[in-house]
Short mmCIF file of C-alpha atoms in Angstrom, two decimals:
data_model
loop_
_atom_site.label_atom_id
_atom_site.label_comp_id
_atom_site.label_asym_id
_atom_site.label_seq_id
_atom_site.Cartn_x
_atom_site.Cartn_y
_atom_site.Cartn_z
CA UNK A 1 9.17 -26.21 60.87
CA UNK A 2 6.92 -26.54 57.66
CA UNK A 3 4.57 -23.90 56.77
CA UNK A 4 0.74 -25.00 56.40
CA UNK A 5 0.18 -22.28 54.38
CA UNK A 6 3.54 -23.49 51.92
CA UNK A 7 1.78 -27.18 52.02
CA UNK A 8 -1.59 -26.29 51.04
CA UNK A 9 -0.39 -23.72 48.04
CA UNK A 10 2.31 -26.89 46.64
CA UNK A 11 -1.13 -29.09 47.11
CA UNK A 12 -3.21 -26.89 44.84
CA UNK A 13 -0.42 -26.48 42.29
CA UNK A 14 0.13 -29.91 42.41
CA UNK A 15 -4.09 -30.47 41.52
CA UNK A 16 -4.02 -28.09 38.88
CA UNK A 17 -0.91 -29.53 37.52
CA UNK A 18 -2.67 -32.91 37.32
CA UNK A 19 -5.83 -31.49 35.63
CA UNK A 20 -4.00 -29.51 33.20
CA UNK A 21 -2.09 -32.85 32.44
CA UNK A 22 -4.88 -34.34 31.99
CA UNK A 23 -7.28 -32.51 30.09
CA UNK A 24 -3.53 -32.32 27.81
CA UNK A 25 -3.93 -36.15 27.20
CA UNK A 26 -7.29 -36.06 26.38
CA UNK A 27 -7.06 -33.33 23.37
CA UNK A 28 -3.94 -35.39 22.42
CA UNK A 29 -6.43 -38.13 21.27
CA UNK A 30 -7.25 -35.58 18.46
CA UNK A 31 -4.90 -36.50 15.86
CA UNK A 32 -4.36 -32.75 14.47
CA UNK A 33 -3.95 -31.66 17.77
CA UNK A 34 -1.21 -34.16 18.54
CA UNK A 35 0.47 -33.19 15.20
CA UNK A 36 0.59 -29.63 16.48
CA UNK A 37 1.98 -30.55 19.59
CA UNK A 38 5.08 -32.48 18.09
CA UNK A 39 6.07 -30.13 16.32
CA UNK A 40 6.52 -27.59 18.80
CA UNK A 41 8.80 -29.84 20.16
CA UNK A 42 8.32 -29.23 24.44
CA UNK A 43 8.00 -31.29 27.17
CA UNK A 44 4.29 -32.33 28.03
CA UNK A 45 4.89 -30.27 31.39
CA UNK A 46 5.34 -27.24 29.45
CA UNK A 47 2.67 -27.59 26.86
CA UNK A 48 -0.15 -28.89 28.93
CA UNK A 49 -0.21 -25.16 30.24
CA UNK A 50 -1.43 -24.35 26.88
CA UNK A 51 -4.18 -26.71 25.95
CA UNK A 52 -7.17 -24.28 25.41
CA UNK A 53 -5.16 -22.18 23.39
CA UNK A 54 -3.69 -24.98 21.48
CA UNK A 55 -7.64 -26.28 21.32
CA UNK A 56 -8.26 -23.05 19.68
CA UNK A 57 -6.00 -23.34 17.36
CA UNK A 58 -6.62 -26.89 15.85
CA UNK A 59 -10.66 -25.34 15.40
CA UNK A 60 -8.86 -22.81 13.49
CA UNK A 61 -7.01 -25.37 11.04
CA UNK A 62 -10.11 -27.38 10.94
CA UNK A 63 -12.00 -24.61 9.68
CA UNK A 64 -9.09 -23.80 7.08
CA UNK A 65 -8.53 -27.41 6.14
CA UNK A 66 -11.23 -27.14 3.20
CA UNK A 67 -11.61 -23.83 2.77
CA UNK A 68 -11.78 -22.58 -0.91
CA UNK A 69 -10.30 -18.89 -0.59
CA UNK A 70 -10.11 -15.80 1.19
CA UNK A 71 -13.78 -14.93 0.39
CA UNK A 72 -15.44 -18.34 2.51
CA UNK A 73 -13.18 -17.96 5.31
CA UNK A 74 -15.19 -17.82 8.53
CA UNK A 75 -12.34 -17.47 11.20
CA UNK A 76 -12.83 -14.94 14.07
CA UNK A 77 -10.15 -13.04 12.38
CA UNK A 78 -10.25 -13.75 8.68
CA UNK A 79 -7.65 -14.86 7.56
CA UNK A 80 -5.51 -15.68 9.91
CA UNK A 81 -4.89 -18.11 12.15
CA UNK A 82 -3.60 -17.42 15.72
CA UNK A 83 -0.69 -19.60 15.51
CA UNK A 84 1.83 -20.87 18.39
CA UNK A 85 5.40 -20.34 17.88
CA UNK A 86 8.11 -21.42 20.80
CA UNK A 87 10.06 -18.96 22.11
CA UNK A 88 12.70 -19.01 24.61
CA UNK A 89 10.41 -22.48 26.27
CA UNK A 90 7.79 -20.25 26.08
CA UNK A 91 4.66 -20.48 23.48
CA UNK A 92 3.58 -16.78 22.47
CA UNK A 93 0.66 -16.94 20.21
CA UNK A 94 0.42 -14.53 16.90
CA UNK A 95 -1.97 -14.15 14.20
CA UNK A 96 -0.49 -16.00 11.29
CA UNK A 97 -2.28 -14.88 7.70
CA UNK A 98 -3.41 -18.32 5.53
CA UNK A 99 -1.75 -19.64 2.35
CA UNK A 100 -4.84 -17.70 1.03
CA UNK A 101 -4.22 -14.28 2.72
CA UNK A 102 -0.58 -14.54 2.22
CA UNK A 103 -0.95 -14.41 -1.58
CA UNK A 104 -3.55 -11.70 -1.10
CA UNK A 105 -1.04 -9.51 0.55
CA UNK A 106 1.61 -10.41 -1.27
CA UNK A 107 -0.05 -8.94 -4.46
CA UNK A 108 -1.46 -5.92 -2.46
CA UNK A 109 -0.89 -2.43 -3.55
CA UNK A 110 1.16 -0.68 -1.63
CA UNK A 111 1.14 3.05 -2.95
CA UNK A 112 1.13 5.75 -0.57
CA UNK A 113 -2.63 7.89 -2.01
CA UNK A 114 -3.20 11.53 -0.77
CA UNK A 115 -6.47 12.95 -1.64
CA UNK A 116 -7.05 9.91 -4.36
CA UNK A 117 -10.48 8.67 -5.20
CA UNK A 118 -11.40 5.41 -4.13
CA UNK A 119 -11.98 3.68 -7.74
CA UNK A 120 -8.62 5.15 -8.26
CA UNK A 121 -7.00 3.86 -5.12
CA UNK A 122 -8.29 0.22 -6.70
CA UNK A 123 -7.29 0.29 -10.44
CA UNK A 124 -5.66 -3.00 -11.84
CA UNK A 125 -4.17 -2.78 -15.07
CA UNK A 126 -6.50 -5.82 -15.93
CA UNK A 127 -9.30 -3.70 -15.86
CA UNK A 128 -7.80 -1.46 -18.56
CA UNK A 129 -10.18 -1.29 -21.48
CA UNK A 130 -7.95 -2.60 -24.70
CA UNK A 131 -10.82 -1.51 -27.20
CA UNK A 132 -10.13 1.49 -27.69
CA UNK A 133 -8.14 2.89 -30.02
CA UNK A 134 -7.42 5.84 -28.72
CA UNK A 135 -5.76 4.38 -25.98
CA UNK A 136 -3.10 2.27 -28.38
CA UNK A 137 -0.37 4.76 -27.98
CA UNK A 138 -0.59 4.84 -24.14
CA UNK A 139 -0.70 1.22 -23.92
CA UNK A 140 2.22 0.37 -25.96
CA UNK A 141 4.07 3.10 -24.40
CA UNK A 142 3.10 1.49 -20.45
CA UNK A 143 4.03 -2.02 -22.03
CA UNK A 144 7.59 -0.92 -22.87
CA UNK A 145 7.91 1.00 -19.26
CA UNK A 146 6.88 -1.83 -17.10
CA UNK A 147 9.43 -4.29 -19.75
CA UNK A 148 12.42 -1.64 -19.35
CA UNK A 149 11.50 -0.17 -15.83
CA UNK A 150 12.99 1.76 -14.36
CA UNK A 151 14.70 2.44 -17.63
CA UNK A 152 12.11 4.64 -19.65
CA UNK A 153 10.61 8.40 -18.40
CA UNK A 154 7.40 8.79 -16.96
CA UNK A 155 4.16 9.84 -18.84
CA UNK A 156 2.07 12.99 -19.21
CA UNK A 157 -1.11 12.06 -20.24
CA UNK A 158 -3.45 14.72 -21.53
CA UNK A 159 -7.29 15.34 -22.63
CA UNK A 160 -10.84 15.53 -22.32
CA UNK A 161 -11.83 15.50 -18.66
CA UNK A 162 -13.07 11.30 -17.80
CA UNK A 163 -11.37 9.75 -20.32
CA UNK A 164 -9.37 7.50 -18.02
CA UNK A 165 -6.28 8.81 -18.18
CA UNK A 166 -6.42 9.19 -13.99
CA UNK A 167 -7.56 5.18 -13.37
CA UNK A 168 -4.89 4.06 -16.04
CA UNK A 169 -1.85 5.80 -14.68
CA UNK A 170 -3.31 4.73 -10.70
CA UNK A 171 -3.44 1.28 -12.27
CA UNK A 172 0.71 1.48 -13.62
CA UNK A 173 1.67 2.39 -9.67
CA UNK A 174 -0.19 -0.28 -8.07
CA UNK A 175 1.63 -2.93 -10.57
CA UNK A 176 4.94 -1.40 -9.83
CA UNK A 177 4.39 -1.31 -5.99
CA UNK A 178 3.87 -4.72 -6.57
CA UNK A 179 7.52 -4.99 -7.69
CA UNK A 180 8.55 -3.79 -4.50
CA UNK A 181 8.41 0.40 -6.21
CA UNK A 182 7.98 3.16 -3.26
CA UNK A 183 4.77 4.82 -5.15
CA UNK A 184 2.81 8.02 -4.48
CA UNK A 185 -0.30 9.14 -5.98
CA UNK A 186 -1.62 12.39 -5.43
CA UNK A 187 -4.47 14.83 -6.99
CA UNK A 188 -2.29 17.71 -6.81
CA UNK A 189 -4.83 20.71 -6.43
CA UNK A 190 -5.74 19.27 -3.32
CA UNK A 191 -2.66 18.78 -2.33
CA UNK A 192 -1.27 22.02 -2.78
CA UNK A 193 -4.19 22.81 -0.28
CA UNK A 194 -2.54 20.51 2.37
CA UNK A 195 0.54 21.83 1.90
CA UNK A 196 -0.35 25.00 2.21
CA UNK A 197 -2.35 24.30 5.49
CA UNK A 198 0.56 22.60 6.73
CA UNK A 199 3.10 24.92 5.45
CA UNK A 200 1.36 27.97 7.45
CA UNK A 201 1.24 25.69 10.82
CA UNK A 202 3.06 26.80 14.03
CA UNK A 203 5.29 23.45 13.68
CA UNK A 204 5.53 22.60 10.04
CA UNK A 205 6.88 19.52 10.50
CA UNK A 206 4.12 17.82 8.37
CA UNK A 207 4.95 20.07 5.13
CA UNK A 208 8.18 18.63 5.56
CA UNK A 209 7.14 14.74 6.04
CA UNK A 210 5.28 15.09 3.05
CA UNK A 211 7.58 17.41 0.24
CA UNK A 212 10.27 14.96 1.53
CA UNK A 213 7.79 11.93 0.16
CA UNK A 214 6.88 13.53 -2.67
CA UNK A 215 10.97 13.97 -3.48
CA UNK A 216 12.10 10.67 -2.42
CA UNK A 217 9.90 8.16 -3.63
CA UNK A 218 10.81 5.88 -6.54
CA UNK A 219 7.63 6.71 -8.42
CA UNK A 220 5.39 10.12 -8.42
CA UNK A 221 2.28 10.29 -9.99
CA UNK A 222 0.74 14.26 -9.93
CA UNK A 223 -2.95 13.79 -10.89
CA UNK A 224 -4.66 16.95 -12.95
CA UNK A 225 -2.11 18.79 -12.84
CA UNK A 226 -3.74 22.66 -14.47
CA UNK A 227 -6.06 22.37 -12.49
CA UNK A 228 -5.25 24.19 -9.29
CA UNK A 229 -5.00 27.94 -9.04
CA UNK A 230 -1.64 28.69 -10.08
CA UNK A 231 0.40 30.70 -7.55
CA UNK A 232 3.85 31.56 -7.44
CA UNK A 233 4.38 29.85 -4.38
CA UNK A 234 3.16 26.77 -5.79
CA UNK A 235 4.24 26.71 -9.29
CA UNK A 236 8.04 27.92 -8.04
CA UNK A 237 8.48 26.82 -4.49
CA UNK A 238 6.45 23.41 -4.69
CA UNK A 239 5.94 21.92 -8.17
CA UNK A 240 9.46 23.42 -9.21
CA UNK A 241 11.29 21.61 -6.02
CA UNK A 242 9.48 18.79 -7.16
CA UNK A 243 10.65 18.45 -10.57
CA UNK A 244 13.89 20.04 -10.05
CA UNK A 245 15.01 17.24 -7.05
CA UNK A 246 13.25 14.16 -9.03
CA UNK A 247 14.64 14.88 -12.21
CA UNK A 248 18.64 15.42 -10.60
CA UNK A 249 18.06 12.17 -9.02
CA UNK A 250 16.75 10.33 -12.16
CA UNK A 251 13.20 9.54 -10.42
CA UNK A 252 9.90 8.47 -12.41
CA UNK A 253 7.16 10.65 -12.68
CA UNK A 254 3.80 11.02 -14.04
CA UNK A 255 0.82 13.53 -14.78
CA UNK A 256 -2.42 13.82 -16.03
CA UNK A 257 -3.78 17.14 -17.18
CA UNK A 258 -6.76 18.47 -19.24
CA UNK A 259 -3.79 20.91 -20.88
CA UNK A 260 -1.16 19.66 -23.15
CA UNK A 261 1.93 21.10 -22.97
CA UNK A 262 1.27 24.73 -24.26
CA UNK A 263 -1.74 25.04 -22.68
CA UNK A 264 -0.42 24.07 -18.96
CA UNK A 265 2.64 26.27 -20.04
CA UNK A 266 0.32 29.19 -20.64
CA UNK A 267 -1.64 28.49 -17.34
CA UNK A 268 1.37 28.68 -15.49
CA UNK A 269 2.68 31.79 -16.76
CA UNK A 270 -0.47 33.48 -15.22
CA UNK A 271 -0.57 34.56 -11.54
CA UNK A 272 -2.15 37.67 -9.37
CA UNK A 273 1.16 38.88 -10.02
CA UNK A 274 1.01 39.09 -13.74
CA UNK A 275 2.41 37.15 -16.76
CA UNK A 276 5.43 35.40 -15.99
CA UNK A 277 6.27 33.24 -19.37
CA UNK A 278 10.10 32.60 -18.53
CA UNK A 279 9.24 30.82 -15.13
CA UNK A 280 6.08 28.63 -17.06
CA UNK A 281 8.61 27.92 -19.59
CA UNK A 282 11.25 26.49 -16.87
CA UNK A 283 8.63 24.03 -15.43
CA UNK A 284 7.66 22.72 -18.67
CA UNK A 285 11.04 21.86 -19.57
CA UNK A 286 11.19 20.52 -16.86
CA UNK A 287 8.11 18.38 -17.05
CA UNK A 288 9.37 16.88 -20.84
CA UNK A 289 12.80 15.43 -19.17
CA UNK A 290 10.69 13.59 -16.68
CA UNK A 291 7.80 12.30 -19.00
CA UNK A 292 6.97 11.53 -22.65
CA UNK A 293 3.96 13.27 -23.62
CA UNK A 294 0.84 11.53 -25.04
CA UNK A 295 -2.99 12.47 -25.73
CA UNK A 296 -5.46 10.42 -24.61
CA UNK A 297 -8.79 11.44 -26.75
CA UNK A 298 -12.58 9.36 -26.51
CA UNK A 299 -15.81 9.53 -24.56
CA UNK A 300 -15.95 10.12 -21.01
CA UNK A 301 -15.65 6.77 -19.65
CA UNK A 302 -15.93 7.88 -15.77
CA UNK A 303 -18.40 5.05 -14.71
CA UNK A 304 -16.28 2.11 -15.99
#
């Protein structure tokens, strides 16, 4: 005996069916819709299930098709397009990034900041200032890193507080993350304050996630370094690991300071505990394997 109930559901399936089959024909009238559709390759049964979807998708490309960049795109999700893809004789839909946003990823930084100003976090070695001649040394040295990398130390750059030494070194990791280089950038008197917090925690689990960053990656930048108040704990235990693990393992890093060499040496030395020279001078030795030293004198040049 057939069930009424069975008839009437196979009838409505069977009008839907129809409908969606025909509303399918209709947006294949629409020549970049048809395109679309042949090239997924599946049956009309199959892809007629899809049409508003697919519908939304060819407004998409017709909004992309004479677009002029990244900056006049006007999708409901800039730039990308939310793009069929056949899987398993199934369509799953995914938001695919334009020719446009693929190049602007491609060249997006990808260093890892902690407690990094925001001008910083955006420095592009094309917005270097090359007038100045106090910043010819510096320059020529960065030319014949990024030619040689990751041949050639890293770079302690030293002087007057805004000079740029902070943006130009920021600017060196983005290019080299661009190069596929695991980067970190850190203002390190602030970070010894995370560390610390961290450090002191019930579960330190996060001091450990981020020394083990600091040690690892391929390219360390330590911002104002002399800066912080100088503890044992974090001249020995921290900045000492530091150095210690990235210069055994032949890793890149850089520091700015307001000290040179002496002066950080002789900052270092002092703690609540008293003068402790031999320690200072085991950091600083430490500091000259991983970097080439070079001043960086002129006018404060914060605002540029």
């Amino acid at each position: 005996m057939i069930n009424s109930n069975e008839l009437i559901k196979n009838k409505n399936k069977s009008d839907i069916n129809k409908v969606n089959l025909k509303n399918f024909k209709l947006s294949m009238q629409d020549e970049l819709f048809a395109s679309l559709a042949y090239k997924l390759d599946l049956k009309e049964e199959q892809l007629c299930n899809y049409t508003s979807k697919l519908e939304n998708t060819v407004k998409d490309l017709k909004k992309c098709k004479n677009c002029k960049g990244i900056d006049y795109c006007n999708l409901e999700v800039r730039g990308y397009v939310n793009y069929p893809k056949v899987i398993d004789d199934y369509l799953i839909f995914s938001y695919t990034p334009c020719k446009y946003k693929k190049d602007e990823l491609k060249n997006e930084s990808k260093v890892t900041f902690y407690e990094t100003a925001k001008n910083l976090r955006n420095a592009k070695m094309s917005d270097i200032m090359l007038d100045d001649k106090a910043r010819v040394e510096v320059l020529k040295y960065i030319k014949e890193f990024m030619d040689d990398y990751p041949n050639k130390k890293g770079i302690y750059l030293y002087g007057s507080f805004g000079n740029g030494k902070s943006f130009i070194l920021n600017a060196v990791l983005n290019e080299l993350s661009k190069k596929g280089a695991s980067c970190v950038s850190v203002y390190y008197p602030l970070l010894l304050k995370e560390l610390k917090s961290t450090f002191n925690a019930s579960d330190n689990e996060g001091f450990d996630l981020l020394y083990k960053e600091l040690l690892i990656c391929d390219v360390l930048l330590l911002d104002d370094i002399g800066a912080e108040n100088n503890t044992p704990w974090a001249r020995d235990e921290v900045l000492g690991g530091i150095l210690q693990t990235r210069m055994d393992n032949g890793r890149i890093t850089f520091f700015t300071s307001n000290f040179d060499l002496k002066e950080l040496e002789e900052h270092l030395s002092e703690t609540s505990s008293g003068s402790e020279k031999v320690k200072a001078r085991r950091i600083i030795e430490r500091i000259k394997q991983l970097s080439k030293p070079i001043i960086l004198v002129g006018e404060n040049k914060r605002d540029f």
